[in-house]
Amino acid sequence: MTERVVPAARKTYLQGSRPDIRVPMREVPLTNGDAVVLYDTSGPYTDPAARTDVRRGLPALREAWIAERSDTAPYEGRAVRPGDDGLRAPVREGLLPRRPRRATGGAVTQRAYARRGEITPEMEFAALREGVEPEFVRDELAAGRAVLPANVNHPEIEPMVIGRNFLVKVNANIGNSAVASSIEDEVEKMTWATRWGADTVMDLSTGKDIHTTREWILRNSPVPVGTVPLYQAVEKVGGDPAELTWEVFRDTVIEQAEQGVDYMTVHAGVLLRYVPLTARRKTGIVSRGGSIMAAWCLAHHEENFLYAHFRELCEIFAAYDVTWSLGDGLRPGSIADANDEAQFAELRTQGELTAIAAEYGNQVMNEGPGHVPMHKIKENVDLQQEWCGGAPFYTLGPLTTDIAPGYDHITSAIGAAMIGWHGTAMLCYVTPKEHLGLPDRDDVKAGVIAYKIAAHAADLAKGHPGAQTWDDALSDARFGFRWEDQFNLSLDPDTARAFHDATLPAAPAKTAHFCSMCGPHFCSMKITRDVRRYADERGLDGDAALAAGMREKAAEFKAAGGRIHLPLSPGPS
Amino acid sequence: MTERVVPAARKTYLQGSRPDIRVPMREVPLTNGDAVVLYDTSGPYTDPAARTDVRRGLPALREAWIAERSDTAPYEGRAVRPGDDGLRAPVREGLLPRRPRRATGGAVTQRAYARRGEITPEMEFAALREGVEPEFVRDELAAGRAVLPANVNHPEIEPMVIGRNFLVKVNANIGNSAVASSIEDEVEKMTWATRWGADTVMDLSTGKDIHTTREWILRNSPVPVGTVPLYQAVEKVGGDPAELTWEVFRDTVIEQAEQGVDYMTVHAGVLLRYVPLTARRKTGIVSRGGSIMAAWCLAHHEENFLYAHFRELCEIFAAYDVTWSLGDGLRPGSIADANDEAQFAELRTQGELTAIAAEYGNQVMNEGPGHVPMHKIKENVDLQQEWCGGAPFYTLGPLTTDIAPGYDHITSAIGAAMIGWHGTAMLCYVTPKEHLGLPDRDDVKAGVIAYKIAAHAADLAKGHPGAQTWDDALSDARFGFRWEDQFNLSLDPDTARAFHDATLPAAPAKTAHFCSMCGPHFCSMKITRDVRRYADERGLDGDAALAAGMREKAAEFKAAGGRIHLPLSPGPS
């Protein structure tokens, strides 16, 4: 499988404390001899030295680390059944069968290790990616302020960390096609999303071939993979939520945990008594998982079985290191419903469940909305942080208005940037097709790019160390008319280059000391160079006295009544 | 000229206190028999009953209102000179010559009338558009918290008001083509931008045919038109900033005021002593006007002539009712330069000038940045409001990161939405081509739509009365599977419909009670209907006791230690 490499970028690796800790980064060489090293989510596919084969899967990077810990063992595992791929579908040819691992004793979660004071290779790997000390990662994991999703059955991932004190992450949702496609096509959706910067992917497949598609994605994914097991469980019972049982759900969770799913969305906070709170909403329940559980609760007039069996699920999650993504099944689906009683009732229950999961050493994220106007965004983070003990918040958008179907990557990038700034740890992307249809390749890219913008804007606003280095490098290139560097440093070099070429297509324009806005005869950047020369000639540059002198002049001016008079001249001449 | 009408939308008019006050609105009829009436910027072009001819221009809606005031008179006006269209260009055939008007006595500005307690037809027109009392518009204008840009020589406009207590407005920049195009093509850029919701346009043409292009746009524009007179002035002196003189600039301002330009960007705050403050910036001076004035100041070592002659300009602006858009020539061009000393020094001077202009009865806006990270956005509005006495703020974006050339409509829509929420009155759009090239038709649309999203998100967050009605109508349509209504209510019906059809193209799908996300067999919205029925059957709907009962149950649960137990059943059964 060939994956297009970012033009001009080189794969480089940061070496950790042991030979097998090699952290991939994207190095962008600049025409002035410098280089900028950026976080890289694209996996071995963008390394020309790596050989990848989707039918064999990626190398099992973490295999030795997991084995060395001697707290898990392979076992026979659950046999794959015809129903796993959808009731009416045959099991297709897939990858070679594997023997899954699970804990032989206590919790094998990264949080459990962190609490014991152990810095795992996974923690060191993630720390190197973030540019922080491994001890800091360990401490955040132990406190539950961060998660490092890493199922013991997904040894292929390049470990990463999600938490408010790290870079804001982006998740992209992918799902199987209505018409069964090839293993290459299914894997391509994941590599395409991570190529543009997705930090995790969620496989939201439904219908046929769910099990097989997931196997393909997991074996080839360098990023953590999340799922909503409820989607598969409901397929197993013929699509009728009322037919769901705890046993079917439990079986599905084990099936997926054995495959290596790193985090699972579970709508355990949709309690029976909350369901009527949605009756008078503008848009009721819009979460698929939330509505499935609401339907089940109403059909049986019993409490949500996910809530009832929550501790059993905690034990399973501890045995594989599956990270919780506690679903927000009652999230608002419209501006009118934002921050209402139903939403916050569920969030409070998420808080209770987060505390229970902590007893089991589980890693926990909390999912959040949805559709929220700007002035109600911060309250969402503040309450989640308070009620859920600082656990990572993982939000969909939020969309800041309902009036722009077709552009909801933008309506939601606004909310995502803001909620990221206020403390959301991971942003679930929204594509332009939201509310309208299934995203295609272009939509996935548009969604990921919009969310990388939101995440990076949030990193800047949070003052994440090093975030501004990237902006500075690009702005330096822009100011210096280093067009190629400007393209190569941008989130989407292809588009930046194409847009430039649409106006000034000739090759010499790439090195021209002007741009199409002002043309060659007049250039504001050229004038700034003159300003610098002017300042240099008068000894003003690099001189702190300059600004002070200016302030003096300004004070004189104000003292004189602020009336217009002139000339006021700066500096000594 | 034919302009495509929004599918399914009807032009409707709100009738004012006199027959010639008819305010155009966009009425969207819904399939359930209701209709939603939206603010409409598209002018007579979208009224099938109107006949438009670009060679005659739009009807002079305000002509009688201006004449009735008997405070202006036509006069011979400045003769058009060859240089007006660029030094090397001949004057082309244009519209019929007109005799301009100007004041015969004191200020003829909407602010001067407002201060005298007069509610003009323009104020009533704008009030009807906004859904507020005319007296409120008058009061905001008198206080300088709002502007109603309406040059006495631009009688064709449909009056509108810009201020923090009104709907957030959007400006689109247009400019002439490198290759001279037809009158139809030039006018089309303006009608295209207003078709998608631009509230004003700025004609930033440079080079050849400046005068003629502007004449064409003004005579055909239903929205206020802004310019940067400096651009034409520098063309008149052969493109060299050092050759600029006050006389050339003054001549250009009068030329443009006579044509009917409604607001002008003037970089009068770029003082000589501020220029060296930019020397150590990451990206120096990036404003074209700012760098022209900086170059002039350095070349002559004299104070900015726009500052020196500011009171003379105030007198001219008062005689035509040209609104100030005090330029921010030292705005930051990168994240690194945001909120720095140079930027705020100029803003403080804008404040001084705003106060001086008020003496002359002038209407004043202040321009703002630029590139600003999220955490520094609010300070911009707060200082501008404090230093400029609450005058309307008019900001470009701001862009919240530098790393996404090709997507700066998104990086800046994030900042625009936030700064709009905090009090910016008008947002100057940014297109995807920003920093890279000249926007084409698609870019203009992408920029306007992104900014309409930002402006509306800000209206929602500010709690503008009525803003949420639109969202509610669309969400109702979504929840009720009224697909056609959802399309027609969206900012871009064409795109919403096309995206839907890409997944579910068949005509019956437009009335189907499901969507492509969940398919026909399972539907979260259908489940919500079941929830409503469930609540209805138990008498829960419309019963405030329900929520109270739920809280009781929750309290019991907490009192029991918050342990998981079940079932908890809601309601009486």
Coordinates of C-alpha atoms in Angstrom, one line a residue, chain B residues 281 283-287 328-340 342-344 346 368-373 380 396 398-399 402 435:
Chain B
R281 CA 8.0 42.6 15.1
T283 CA 5.9 40.4 10.6
G284 CA 6.3 44.2 10.7
I285 CA 3.5 46.1 9.0
V286 CA 1.1 44.0 7.0
S287 CA -1.6 46.6 6.3
D328 CA -5.6 49.9 11.8
G329 CA -2.4 50.2 9.8
L330 CA -0.3 48.6 12.5
R331 CA -2.5 45.6 13.1
P332 CA -0.6 42.4 13.9
G333 CA 0.1 40.1 10.9
S334 CA 1.0 37.1 13.0
I335 CA 0.1 35.5 16.3
A336 CA 3.5 36.6 17.7
D337 CA 2.7 40.3 17.1
A338 CA -0.9 40.3 18.6
N339 CA -1.8 43.0 21.1
D340 CA 1.7 44.6 21.0
A342 CA 2.5 49.3 18.1
Q343 CA -1.0 48.0 17.8
F344 CA -2.4 49.5 20.9
E346 CA -2.5 53.2 17.2
G368 CA -9.3 46.1 14.3
P369 CA -7.0 43.1 13.8
G370 CA -5.8 40.8 12.3
H371 CA -4.0 37.8 13.7
V372 CA -4.9 37.3 17.4
P373 CA -4.8 34.0 19.5
N380 CA -9.1 44.0 21.8
L396 CA -10.7 41.6 10.1
P398 CA -9.1 37.8 13.6
L399 CA -7.2 34.7 12.5
D402 CA -1.0 31.3 11.3
H435 CA -2.1 35.3 2.0

